[in-house]
Structure formats: structure tokens, C-alpha cells
């Protein structure tokens, strides 16, 4: 994966496949703290295993596969940029919570990429799911929710264009 | 790289189409286009393939087909790939897609009714 928006798309797909009906994406960019974080939470059934096992590249919930590379690759990318990745239970929604963080200015941090395209892809092909997007750039917060997303889509593109 | 969605109107149109597709799904059988978006598919460019299908379905006035996404189909070496399911349940799996192939598939298969044999996955 060459940018963070593709990792995000992969995590969103996991939530959709798990049967979530509400999925929240949170992206926080804090220049003062030199940190960028991306988080996805859902109201799906949650992890069937311990979090550490979910990060094992040879663990998957799919019957026809033997590997589950998405989360482990995301963790590797985050760690390479001085951060990490955690998987657990969403306090707000009750399903899975995935959060990756990394140094915003780290030379090894992948570019943010086209987050708007990833959100749009999942939004348009899964109309039965409520998507929420929370953005925070240096303390300036924006929240997009469900039907509001199309009308306020420009805020999402503006957020990503303001970051390297 | 696919064209980015740059306006609320574009996204709203896509969302409205998707919602109308859901309405269709609740009624009679229909043609479904499913782009596989497991980790392998995403890494190979599946997001751009979804965008290409959105563009081509709209540009060619294909209202009888709905666009969906799913996980890995187990044929990672064929990614990015899509499966077209016709009203009679027949599956057509297309592999190693790009924007040009998507255009050909929509025009020939979904509009013209003739599957594009050259792009079908041979199993």
C-alpha cells in the first residue's frame, strides 16, 4: 500500500464485511505534537480473538484464506514512522476499534493519500451503512455524518489537501 | 489514477444511485457488479476500478445494474477484479482490470449483452 488512505479503505472494508451498520472514521493531525492518527470504530460483532492475534499476518476470519495482511501491514507502516497500531473494543459503538498513530513529520510516514476517495467508495457502495467522519486539524474539528457527507464533502477534501 | 470526486454534487449523485440500487435489489433480480476489495484488491487498485465503474455505468446510462464491493475472492493474482452477476445467477469474473477494460466491459457486456471473453478469468 503506498498511502494511508488505502490502509483506511482496507480497515473500512473489514468493518463492512463484519456486518457493521455504523462506522466512524477519525483522523487527527496535530502539528504541535507532530502526530497523525487514523481510527476506525464500528458497531459490528467485535473481534472473535484476542487483539494481538488479530495482528498476526497468519490470522484471518475468512474461511478460504490463510493470511490476513491488512492490519499487520498497517501496523508495520505506522511503526516505521515512529508510531504504532492498536486493536480493541470500541467504547462508543461496541464493535472493533482500530487506531494507528505516527509522527506527522516522519520521513517514513506514508502520504495521507486520497482519503476522500476511500470514504466516497465505501459510502456509495454501501448505502445501508451509516458512515461518520470526524476530522481534527490542530484543534479545529469537523464532523460529517450520514446524509450530511455528500453536502459537506468539500470539507473532507480540504482537510486532506492541507496535509502533506 | 482515477479522477477524484471533487464536489458534493458528484458524491450525492453516486449516493442516490446506490440508494436506488438498493431499492432495485429488494424487488426483482438484477445485474450486480461487485468489485473485490480485500487487502490484495485494494493494493492492486480496486478503488480506482470502483470509480471507473461508477463513471462508465453513469456515462452509458446503465440503470439495470448496481455496484457493490466485497472482500477477497481468493484469486489475489487476478486483482483488481470484479464479478458480474446476471439476473439468472450466472457469474462472470473479470481480472487484471484497468479503466480501459472497465469501459469495454460496460459497453460490451452490460450494454451490449456480450461478455468480454478476453478479460474473463480462466479457471
PDB file of C-alpha atoms in Angstrom:
ATOM      1  CA  UNK A   1       0.000   0.000   0.000  1.00  0.00           C
ATOM      2  CA  UNK A   2       1.504   3.317  -0.981  1.00  0.00           C
ATOM      3  CA  UNK A   3      -0.608   5.692   1.081  1.00  0.00           C
ATOM      4  CA  UNK A   4      -2.655   5.826   4.281  1.00  0.00           C
ATOM      5  CA  UNK A   5      -5.996   6.196   2.510  1.00  0.00           C
ATOM      6  CA  UNK A   6      -5.623   2.655   1.156  1.00  0.00           C
ATOM      7  CA  UNK A   7      -4.977   1.256   4.631  1.00  0.00           C
ATOM      8  CA  UNK A   8      -8.067   3.157   5.753  1.00  0.00           C
ATOM      9  CA  UNK A   9     -10.099   1.639   2.926  1.00  0.00           C
ATOM     10  CA  UNK A  10      -8.918  -1.815   3.957  1.00  0.00           C
ATOM     11  CA  UNK A  11      -9.977  -1.286   7.588  1.00  0.00           C
ATOM     12  CA  UNK A  12     -13.356   0.100   6.478  1.00  0.00           C
ATOM     13  CA  UNK A  13     -13.866  -2.975   4.310  1.00  0.00           C
ATOM     14  CA  UNK A  14     -13.162  -5.166   7.345  1.00  0.00           C
ATOM     15  CA  UNK A  15     -15.925  -3.370   9.252  1.00  0.00           C
ATOM     16  CA  UNK A  16     -18.382  -3.700   6.377  1.00  0.00           C
ATOM     17  CA  UNK A  17     -17.646  -7.392   5.990  1.00  0.00           C
ATOM     18  CA  UNK A  18     -18.102  -7.881   9.730  1.00  0.00           C
ATOM     19  CA  UNK A  19     -21.673  -6.637   9.411  1.00  0.00           C
ATOM     20  CA  UNK A  20     -21.354  -3.184  10.944  1.00  0.00           C
ATOM     21  CA  UNK A  21     -24.213  -0.746  10.436  1.00  0.00           C
ATOM     22  CA  UNK A  22     -22.389   2.300  11.821  1.00  0.00           C
ATOM     23  CA  UNK A  23     -18.732   3.038  11.079  1.00  0.00           C
ATOM     24  CA  UNK A  24     -16.810   6.036  12.394  1.00  0.00           C
ATOM     25  CA  UNK A  25     -13.548   7.267  10.903  1.00  0.00           C
ATOM     26  CA  UNK A  26     -11.478   9.720  12.915  1.00  0.00           C
ATOM     27  CA  UNK A  27      -8.406  11.477  11.566  1.00  0.00           C
ATOM     28  CA  UNK A  28      -6.419  13.775  13.824  1.00  0.00           C
ATOM     29  CA  UNK A  29      -3.468  15.848  12.679  1.00  0.00           C
ATOM     30  CA  UNK A  30      -1.582  17.688  15.415  1.00  0.00           C
ATOM     31  CA  UNK A  31       1.380  19.635  14.113  1.00  0.00           C
ATOM     32  CA  UNK A  32       2.471  20.811  17.563  1.00  0.00           C
ATOM     33  CA  UNK A  33       2.642  17.263  18.847  1.00  0.00           C
ATOM     34  CA  UNK A  34       3.981  16.014  15.495  1.00  0.00           C
ATOM     35  CA  UNK A  35       1.353  13.300  15.391  1.00  0.00           C
ATOM     36  CA  UNK A  36      -1.111  11.963  12.857  1.00  0.00           C
ATOM     37  CA  UNK A  37      -3.657   9.338  13.842  1.00  0.00           C
ATOM     38  CA  UNK A  38      -6.339   7.446  11.986  1.00  0.00           C
ATOM     39  CA  UNK A  39      -9.004   5.457  13.768  1.00  0.00           C
ATOM     40  CA  UNK A  40     -11.955   3.358  12.685  1.00  0.00           C
ATOM     41  CA  UNK A  41     -14.655   2.145  15.055  1.00  0.00           C
ATOM     42  CA  UNK A  42     -17.757   0.108  14.270  1.00  0.00           C
ATOM     43  CA  UNK A  43     -20.804  -1.455  15.851  1.00  0.00           C
ATOM     44  CA  UNK A  44     -20.105  -4.905  14.460  1.00  0.00           C
ATOM     45  CA  UNK A  45     -19.788  -8.101  16.479  1.00  0.00           C
ATOM     46  CA  UNK A  46     -16.251  -7.299  17.616  1.00  0.00           C
ATOM     47  CA  UNK A  47     -13.095  -9.353  17.488  1.00  0.00           C
ATOM     48  CA  UNK A  48     -13.536 -13.122  17.830  1.00  0.00           C
ATOM     49  CA  UNK A  49      -9.971 -13.383  19.175  1.00  0.00           C
ATOM     50  CA  UNK A  50      -7.528 -11.501  21.355  1.00  0.00           C
ATOM     51  CA  UNK A  51      -6.273  -8.241  19.773  1.00  0.00           C
ATOM     52  CA  UNK A  52      -2.701  -9.472  19.400  1.00  0.00           C
ATOM     53  CA  UNK A  53      -3.887 -12.483  17.420  1.00  0.00           C
ATOM     54  CA  UNK A  54      -5.802 -10.186  15.053  1.00  0.00           C
ATOM     55  CA  UNK A  55      -2.498  -8.502  14.225  1.00  0.00           C
ATOM     56  CA  UNK A  56      -0.872 -11.796  13.289  1.00  0.00           C
ATOM     57  CA  UNK A  57      -0.404 -11.834   9.489  1.00  0.00           C
ATOM     58  CA  UNK A  58      -1.295 -15.513   9.502  1.00  0.00           C
ATOM     59  CA  UNK A  59      -4.637 -14.948  11.193  1.00  0.00           C
ATOM     60  CA  UNK A  60      -7.817 -14.310   9.253  1.00  0.00           C
ATOM     61  CA  UNK A  61     -11.530 -14.704   9.887  1.00  0.00           C
ATOM     62  CA  UNK A  62     -12.087 -15.773   6.281  1.00  0.00           C
ATOM     63  CA  UNK A  63     -12.646 -19.469   5.727  1.00  0.00           C
ATOM     64  CA  UNK A  64     -10.995 -19.589   2.318  1.00  0.00           C
ATOM     65  CA  UNK A  65      -7.799 -17.780   3.265  1.00  0.00           C
ATOM     66  CA  UNK A  66      -4.725 -18.431   5.348  1.00  0.00           C
ATOM     67  CA  UNK A  67      -3.403 -14.911   5.757  1.00  0.00           C
ATOM     68  CA  UNK A  68      -4.766 -11.600   6.983  1.00  0.00           C
ATOM     69  CA  UNK A  69      -2.250  -8.999   5.983  1.00  0.00           C
ATOM     70  CA  UNK A  70      -4.212  -5.762   6.226  1.00  0.00           C
ATOM     71  CA  UNK A  71      -3.803  -4.906   9.897  1.00  0.00           C
ATOM     72  CA  UNK A  72      -0.259  -6.244  10.142  1.00  0.00           C
ATOM     73  CA  UNK A  73       0.844  -4.184   7.132  1.00  0.00           C
ATOM     74  CA  UNK A  74      -0.807  -1.091   8.573  1.00  0.00           C
ATOM     75  CA  UNK A  75       0.957  -1.652  11.888  1.00  0.00           C
ATOM     76  CA  UNK A  76       4.279  -2.082  10.120  1.00  0.00           C
ATOM     77  CA  UNK A  77       3.807   1.196   8.246  1.00  0.00           C
ATOM     78  CA  UNK A  78       2.838   3.034  11.443  1.00  0.00           C
ATOM     79  CA  UNK A  79       5.796   1.645  13.381  1.00  0.00           C
ATOM     80  CA  UNK A  80       8.174   2.604  10.583  1.00  0.00           C
ATOM     81  CA  UNK A  81       7.003   6.187  11.051  1.00  0.00           C
ATOM     82  CA  UNK A  82       7.603   6.159  14.798  1.00  0.00           C
ATOM     83  CA  UNK A  83       4.083   5.140  15.783  1.00  0.00           C
ATOM     84  CA  UNK A  84       2.017   2.056  16.317  1.00  0.00           C
ATOM     85  CA  UNK A  85      -1.363   0.423  15.894  1.00  0.00           C
ATOM     86  CA  UNK A  86      -3.837  -0.843  18.434  1.00  0.00           C
ATOM     87  CA  UNK A  87      -6.899  -3.026  18.054  1.00  0.00           C
ATOM     88  CA  UNK A  88      -9.577  -3.355  20.674  1.00  0.00           C
ATOM     89  CA  UNK A  89     -13.215  -2.866  21.543  1.00  0.00           C
ATOM     90  CA  UNK A  90     -14.984   0.349  20.631  1.00  0.00           C
ATOM     91  CA  UNK A  91     -16.211   2.066  23.784  1.00  0.00           C
ATOM     92  CA  UNK A  92     -18.704   4.137  21.804  1.00  0.00           C
ATOM     93  CA  UNK A  93     -20.068   1.633  19.306  1.00  0.00           C
ATOM     94  CA  UNK A  94     -19.317  -1.738  20.877  1.00  0.00           C
ATOM     95  CA  UNK A  95     -17.572  -3.305  17.890  1.00  0.00           C
ATOM     96  CA  UNK A  96     -13.967  -3.143  16.834  1.00  0.00           C
ATOM     97  CA  UNK A  97     -11.754  -0.109  17.303  1.00  0.00           C
ATOM     98  CA  UNK A  98      -8.569   0.211  15.256  1.00  0.00           C
ATOM     99  CA  UNK A  99      -6.241   3.153  15.810  1.00  0.00           C
ATOM    100  CA  UNK A 100      -2.945   3.871  14.113  1.00  0.00           C
ATOM    101  CA  UNK A 101      -0.706   6.762  15.004  1.00  0.00           C
ATOM    102  CA  UNK A 102       2.609   8.025  13.672  1.00  0.00           C
ATOM    103  CA  UNK A 103       4.871  11.050  13.592  1.00  0.00           C
ATOM    104  CA  UNK A 104       3.349  13.595  11.268  1.00  0.00           C
ATOM    105  CA  UNK A 105       6.718  14.809  10.029  1.00  0.00           C
ATOM    106  CA  UNK A 106       8.475  11.451   9.908  1.00  0.00           C
ATOM    107  CA  UNK A 107      10.290  10.907   6.635  1.00  0.00           C
ATOM    108  CA  UNK A 108       8.974   7.341   6.548  1.00  0.00           C
ATOM    109  CA  UNK A 109       5.335   8.304   7.076  1.00  0.00           C
ATOM    110  CA  UNK A 110       3.286   7.308   4.040  1.00  0.00           C
ATOM    111  CA  UNK A 111       1.385  10.207   2.451  1.00  0.00           C
ATOM    112  CA  UNK A 112      -2.211  10.591   3.558  1.00  0.00           C
ATOM    113  CA  UNK A 113      -3.433   9.941   0.019  1.00  0.00           C
ATOM    114  CA  UNK A 114      -6.965  10.332  -1.223  1.00  0.00           C
ATOM    115  CA  UNK A 115      -8.960   9.738   1.945  1.00  0.00           C
ATOM    116  CA  UNK A 116     -11.974  11.372   0.330  1.00  0.00           C
ATOM    117  CA  UNK A 117     -11.955   8.756  -2.436  1.00  0.00           C
ATOM    118  CA  UNK A 118     -11.794   5.943   0.106  1.00  0.00           C
ATOM    119  CA  UNK A 119     -14.731   7.356   2.072  1.00  0.00           C
ATOM    120  CA  UNK A 120     -16.676   8.004  -1.144  1.00  0.00           C
ATOM    121  CA  UNK A 121     -16.083   4.459  -2.377  1.00  0.00           C
ATOM    122  CA  UNK A 122     -17.464   2.881   0.777  1.00  0.00           C
ATOM    123  CA  UNK A 123     -20.257   5.435   1.110  1.00  0.00           C
ATOM    124  CA  UNK A 124     -21.510   4.918  -2.434  1.00  0.00           C
ATOM    125  CA  UNK A 125     -21.323   1.124  -2.490  1.00  0.00           C
ATOM    126  CA  UNK A 126     -22.784   0.552   0.975  1.00  0.00           C
ATOM    127  CA  UNK A 127     -25.824   2.828   1.222  1.00  0.00           C
ATOM    128  CA  UNK A 128     -27.297   0.757   4.040  1.00  0.00           C
ATOM    129  CA  UNK A 129     -24.413   1.683   6.372  1.00  0.00           C
ATOM    130  CA  UNK A 130     -24.142   4.930   8.310  1.00  0.00           C
ATOM    131  CA  UNK A 131     -20.707   6.432   7.898  1.00  0.00           C
ATOM    132  CA  UNK A 132     -19.389   9.119  10.207  1.00  0.00           C
ATOM    133  CA  UNK A 133     -16.199  11.072   9.698  1.00  0.00           C
ATOM    134  CA  UNK A 134     -14.507  13.174  12.381  1.00  0.00           C
ATOM    135  CA  UNK A 135     -11.595  15.372  11.389  1.00  0.00           C
ATOM    136  CA  UNK A 136      -9.323  17.330  13.709  1.00  0.00           C
ATOM    137  CA  UNK A 137      -6.555  19.521  12.407  1.00  0.00           C
ATOM    138  CA  UNK A 138      -4.591  21.306  15.103  1.00  0.00           C
ATOM    139  CA  UNK A 139      -7.701  21.502  17.268  1.00  0.00           C
ATOM    140  CA  UNK A 140     -10.092  22.606  14.549  1.00  0.00           C
ATOM    141  CA  UNK A 141     -12.741  19.936  14.410  1.00  0.00           C
ATOM    142  CA  UNK A 142     -15.166  18.909  11.694  1.00  0.00           C
ATOM    143  CA  UNK A 143     -17.745  16.127  11.904  1.00  0.00           C
ATOM    144  CA  UNK A 144     -19.550  14.665   8.914  1.00  0.00           C
ATOM    145  CA  UNK A 145     -22.359  12.220   9.446  1.00  0.00           C
ATOM    146  CA  UNK A 146     -24.501  10.006   7.221  1.00  0.00           C
ATOM    147  CA  UNK A 147     -26.604  12.061   4.819  1.00  0.00           C
ATOM    148  CA  UNK A 148     -24.518  15.164   5.551  1.00  0.00           C
ATOM    149  CA  UNK A 149     -21.424  13.688   3.958  1.00  0.00           C
ATOM    150  CA  UNK A 150     -22.291  14.461   0.318  1.00  0.00           C
ATOM    151  CA  UNK A 151     -23.212  18.070   1.051  1.00  0.00           C
ATOM    152  CA  UNK A 152     -20.057  18.655   3.079  1.00  0.00           C
ATOM    153  CA  UNK A 153     -17.697  16.591   1.005  1.00  0.00           C
ATOM    154  CA  UNK A 154     -15.555  19.624   0.196  1.00  0.00           C
ATOM    155  CA  UNK A 155     -14.545  19.817   3.879  1.00  0.00           C
ATOM    156  CA  UNK A 156     -13.064  16.353   3.594  1.00  0.00           C
ATOM    157  CA  UNK A 157     -11.066  17.201   0.509  1.00  0.00           C
ATOM    158  CA  UNK A 158      -9.898  20.455   2.091  1.00  0.00           C
ATOM    159  CA  UNK A 159      -8.656  18.564   5.150  1.00  0.00           C
ATOM    160  CA  UNK A 160      -6.551  16.137   3.158  1.00  0.00           C
ATOM    161  CA  UNK A 161      -5.177  18.799   0.859  1.00  0.00           C
ATOM    162  CA  UNK A 162      -3.927  20.768   3.848  1.00  0.00           C
ATOM    163  CA  UNK A 163      -1.722  17.852   4.915  1.00  0.00           C
ATOM    164  CA  UNK A 164       1.439  16.624   3.164  1.00  0.00           C
TER     165      UNK A 164
ATOM    166  CA  UNK B   1      -5.243   7.088 -11.256  1.00  0.00           C
ATOM    167  CA  UNK B   2      -8.962   7.598 -11.421  1.00  0.00           C
ATOM    168  CA  UNK B   3     -10.448  11.040 -11.411  1.00  0.00           C
ATOM    169  CA  UNK B   4     -11.159  12.192  -7.912  1.00  0.00           C
ATOM    170  CA  UNK B   5     -14.606  13.156  -6.766  1.00  0.00           C
ATOM    171  CA  UNK B   6     -14.285  16.857  -6.190  1.00  0.00           C
ATOM    172  CA  UNK B   7     -17.750  18.135  -5.488  1.00  0.00           C
ATOM    173  CA  UNK B   8     -20.630  17.374  -3.167  1.00  0.00           C
ATOM    174  CA  UNK B   9     -22.909  17.077  -6.188  1.00  0.00           C
ATOM    175  CA  UNK B  10     -20.845  14.259  -7.655  1.00  0.00           C
ATOM    176  CA  UNK B  11     -20.872  12.289  -4.436  1.00  0.00           C
ATOM    177  CA  UNK B  12     -24.560  12.959  -3.872  1.00  0.00           C
ATOM    178  CA  UNK B  13     -25.360  11.626  -7.337  1.00  0.00           C
ATOM    179  CA  UNK B  14     -23.367   8.499  -6.610  1.00  0.00           C
ATOM    180  CA  UNK B  15     -25.087   8.009  -3.287  1.00  0.00           C
ATOM    181  CA  UNK B  16     -28.538   8.496  -4.816  1.00  0.00           C
ATOM    182  CA  UNK B  17     -27.733   5.940  -7.476  1.00  0.00           C
ATOM    183  CA  UNK B  18     -26.558   3.485  -4.842  1.00  0.00           C
ATOM    184  CA  UNK B  19     -29.745   4.024  -2.841  1.00  0.00           C
ATOM    185  CA  UNK B  20     -31.874   3.412  -5.906  1.00  0.00           C
ATOM    186  CA  UNK B  21     -29.881   0.255  -6.486  1.00  0.00           C
ATOM    187  CA  UNK B  22     -30.837  -0.934  -3.020  1.00  0.00           C
ATOM    188  CA  UNK B  23     -34.478  -0.341  -3.913  1.00  0.00           C
ATOM    189  CA  UNK B  24     -33.980  -2.461  -7.012  1.00  0.00           C
ATOM    190  CA  UNK B  25     -32.360  -5.228  -5.007  1.00  0.00           C
ATOM    191  CA  UNK B  26     -35.426  -5.518  -2.832  1.00  0.00           C
ATOM    192  CA  UNK B  27     -37.552  -6.252  -5.873  1.00  0.00           C
ATOM    193  CA  UNK B  28     -36.756  -8.304  -8.948  1.00  0.00           C
ATOM    194  CA  UNK B  29     -33.445  -9.853  -9.816  1.00  0.00           C
ATOM    195  CA  UNK B  30     -30.895  -7.571 -11.366  1.00  0.00           C
ATOM    196  CA  UNK B  31     -27.382  -7.405 -12.688  1.00  0.00           C
ATOM    197  CA  UNK B  32     -24.804  -6.801  -9.982  1.00  0.00           C
ATOM    198  CA  UNK B  33     -21.268  -5.578 -10.433  1.00  0.00           C
ATOM    199  CA  UNK B  34     -19.093  -6.459  -7.453  1.00  0.00           C
ATOM    200  CA  UNK B  35     -15.583  -5.104  -7.149  1.00  0.00           C
ATOM    201  CA  UNK B  36     -13.432  -7.180  -4.811  1.00  0.00           C
ATOM    202  CA  UNK B  37     -11.766  -5.033  -2.198  1.00  0.00           C
ATOM    203  CA  UNK B  38      -9.758  -7.262   0.061  1.00  0.00           C
ATOM    204  CA  UNK B  39      -6.258  -6.111   1.002  1.00  0.00           C
ATOM    205  CA  UNK B  40      -4.938  -7.633  -2.219  1.00  0.00           C
ATOM    206  CA  UNK B  41      -7.534  -5.891  -4.360  1.00  0.00           C
ATOM    207  CA  UNK B  42      -7.038  -2.518  -2.697  1.00  0.00           C
ATOM    208  CA  UNK B  43      -3.267  -2.759  -3.112  1.00  0.00           C
ATOM    209  CA  UNK B  44      -3.758  -3.601  -6.797  1.00  0.00           C
ATOM    210  CA  UNK B  45      -6.030  -0.626  -7.483  1.00  0.00           C
ATOM    211  CA  UNK B  46      -9.591  -1.719  -6.682  1.00  0.00           C
ATOM    212  CA  UNK B  47     -10.593   1.770  -5.524  1.00  0.00           C
ATOM    213  CA  UNK B  48      -9.884   3.149  -8.976  1.00  0.00           C
ATOM    214  CA  UNK B  49     -11.866   0.289 -10.508  1.00  0.00           C
ATOM    215  CA  UNK B  50     -14.909   1.189  -8.391  1.00  0.00           C
ATOM    216  CA  UNK B  51     -14.575   4.785  -9.585  1.00  0.00           C
ATOM    217  CA  UNK B  52     -14.238   3.604 -13.189  1.00  0.00           C
ATOM    218  CA  UNK B  53     -17.407   1.510 -12.952  1.00  0.00           C
ATOM    219  CA  UNK B  54     -19.270   4.443 -11.391  1.00  0.00           C
ATOM    220  CA  UNK B  55     -18.207   6.657 -14.267  1.00  0.00           C
ATOM    221  CA  UNK B  56     -18.938   4.136 -17.005  1.00  0.00           C
ATOM    222  CA  UNK B  57     -22.295   2.980 -15.625  1.00  0.00           C
ATOM    223  CA  UNK B  58     -23.404   6.586 -15.438  1.00  0.00           C
ATOM    224  CA  UNK B  59     -21.937   7.618 -18.798  1.00  0.00           C
ATOM    225  CA  UNK B  60     -23.577   4.688 -20.580  1.00  0.00           C
ATOM    226  CA  UNK B  61     -26.928   5.051 -18.852  1.00  0.00           C
ATOM    227  CA  UNK B  62     -26.852   1.587 -17.309  1.00  0.00           C
ATOM    228  CA  UNK B  63     -29.709   1.695 -14.816  1.00  0.00           C
ATOM    229  CA  UNK B  64     -30.286  -2.038 -14.540  1.00  0.00           C
ATOM    230  CA  UNK B  65     -27.012  -2.777 -12.769  1.00  0.00           C
ATOM    231  CA  UNK B  66     -25.950  -1.958  -9.252  1.00  0.00           C
ATOM    232  CA  UNK B  67     -22.414  -1.513  -7.984  1.00  0.00           C
ATOM    233  CA  UNK B  68     -21.187  -3.265  -4.875  1.00  0.00           C
ATOM    234  CA  UNK B  69     -17.969  -4.127  -3.112  1.00  0.00           C
ATOM    235  CA  UNK B  70     -16.879  -7.264  -1.325  1.00  0.00           C
ATOM    236  CA  UNK B  71     -13.773  -8.804   0.152  1.00  0.00           C
ATOM    237  CA  UNK B  72     -11.122 -11.010  -1.385  1.00  0.00           C
ATOM    238  CA  UNK B  73     -12.433 -13.645  -3.777  1.00  0.00           C
ATOM    239  CA  UNK B  74      -9.419 -15.893  -3.282  1.00  0.00           C
ATOM    240  CA  UNK B  75      -7.842 -15.073  -6.642  1.00  0.00           C
ATOM    241  CA  UNK B  76      -5.345 -12.471  -5.475  1.00  0.00           C
ATOM    242  CA  UNK B  77      -3.135 -12.794  -8.545  1.00  0.00           C
ATOM    243  CA  UNK B  78      -6.065 -11.641 -10.694  1.00  0.00           C
ATOM    244  CA  UNK B  79      -6.639  -8.398  -8.780  1.00  0.00           C
ATOM    245  CA  UNK B  80      -8.054  -5.930  -9.375  1.00  0.00           C
ATOM    246  CA  UNK B  81     -11.061  -7.976 -10.314  1.00  0.00           C
ATOM    247  CA  UNK B  82     -14.834  -7.723 -10.496  1.00  0.00           C
ATOM    248  CA  UNK B  83     -17.669 -10.189 -10.687  1.00  0.00           C
ATOM    249  CA  UNK B  84     -20.764  -9.533 -12.750  1.00  0.00           C
ATOM    250  CA  UNK B  85     -23.822 -11.495 -11.644  1.00  0.00           C
ATOM    251  CA  UNK B  86     -26.668 -11.533 -14.124  1.00  0.00           C
ATOM    252  CA  UNK B  87     -30.346 -11.894 -13.321  1.00  0.00           C
ATOM    253  CA  UNK B  88     -30.234 -15.650 -13.920  1.00  0.00           C
ATOM    254  CA  UNK B  89     -27.413 -16.061 -11.409  1.00  0.00           C
ATOM    255  CA  UNK B  90     -24.586 -16.545 -13.893  1.00  0.00           C
ATOM    256  CA  UNK B  91     -21.218 -15.280 -12.632  1.00  0.00           C
ATOM    257  CA  UNK B  92     -18.660 -13.617 -14.865  1.00  0.00           C
ATOM    258  CA  UNK B  93     -15.305 -12.979 -13.191  1.00  0.00           C
ATOM    259  CA  UNK B  94     -13.095 -10.364 -14.822  1.00  0.00           C
ATOM    260  CA  UNK B  95      -9.464  -9.993 -13.732  1.00  0.00           C
ATOM    261  CA  UNK B  96      -6.457  -7.700 -14.044  1.00  0.00           C
ATOM    262  CA  UNK B  97      -8.764  -4.767 -14.678  1.00  0.00           C
ATOM    263  CA  UNK B  98      -7.930  -1.210 -15.595  1.00  0.00           C
ATOM    264  CA  UNK B  99     -10.041   1.769 -16.643  1.00  0.00           C
ATOM    265  CA  UNK B 100      -9.919   0.834 -20.311  1.00  0.00           C
ATOM    266  CA  UNK B 101     -11.073  -2.721 -19.633  1.00  0.00           C
ATOM    267  CA  UNK B 102     -13.898  -1.447 -17.425  1.00  0.00           C
ATOM    268  CA  UNK B 103     -15.085   0.753 -20.278  1.00  0.00           C
ATOM    269  CA  UNK B 104     -15.046  -2.216 -22.662  1.00  0.00           C
ATOM    270  CA  UNK B 105     -16.872  -4.457 -20.193  1.00  0.00           C
ATOM    271  CA  UNK B 106     -19.615  -1.925 -19.532  1.00  0.00           C
ATOM    272  CA  UNK B 107     -20.152  -1.188 -23.214  1.00  0.00           C
ATOM    273  CA  UNK B 108     -19.966  -4.768 -24.486  1.00  0.00           C
ATOM    274  CA  UNK B 109     -21.309  -6.795 -21.588  1.00  0.00           C
ATOM    275  CA  UNK B 110     -23.671  -4.583 -19.610  1.00  0.00           C
ATOM    276  CA  UNK B 111     -24.965  -2.554 -22.534  1.00  0.00           C
ATOM    277  CA  UNK B 112     -24.446  -4.968 -25.427  1.00  0.00           C
ATOM    278  CA  UNK B 113     -25.123  -8.192 -23.568  1.00  0.00           C
ATOM    279  CA  UNK B 114     -21.960  -9.928 -24.778  1.00  0.00           C
ATOM    280  CA  UNK B 115     -19.373 -10.904 -22.158  1.00  0.00           C
ATOM    281  CA  UNK B 116     -15.803  -9.864 -22.944  1.00  0.00           C
ATOM    282  CA  UNK B 117     -14.136 -13.239 -23.192  1.00  0.00           C
ATOM    283  CA  UNK B 118     -10.600 -11.842 -23.390  1.00  0.00           C
ATOM    284  CA  UNK B 119     -10.859 -10.350 -19.895  1.00  0.00           C
ATOM    285  CA  UNK B 120     -12.626 -13.254 -18.198  1.00  0.00           C
ATOM    286  CA  UNK B 121     -10.623 -15.208 -15.659  1.00  0.00           C
ATOM    287  CA  UNK B 122      -9.939 -18.695 -16.953  1.00  0.00           C
ATOM    288  CA  UNK B 123     -10.105 -21.186 -14.087  1.00  0.00           C
TER     289      UNK B 123
END
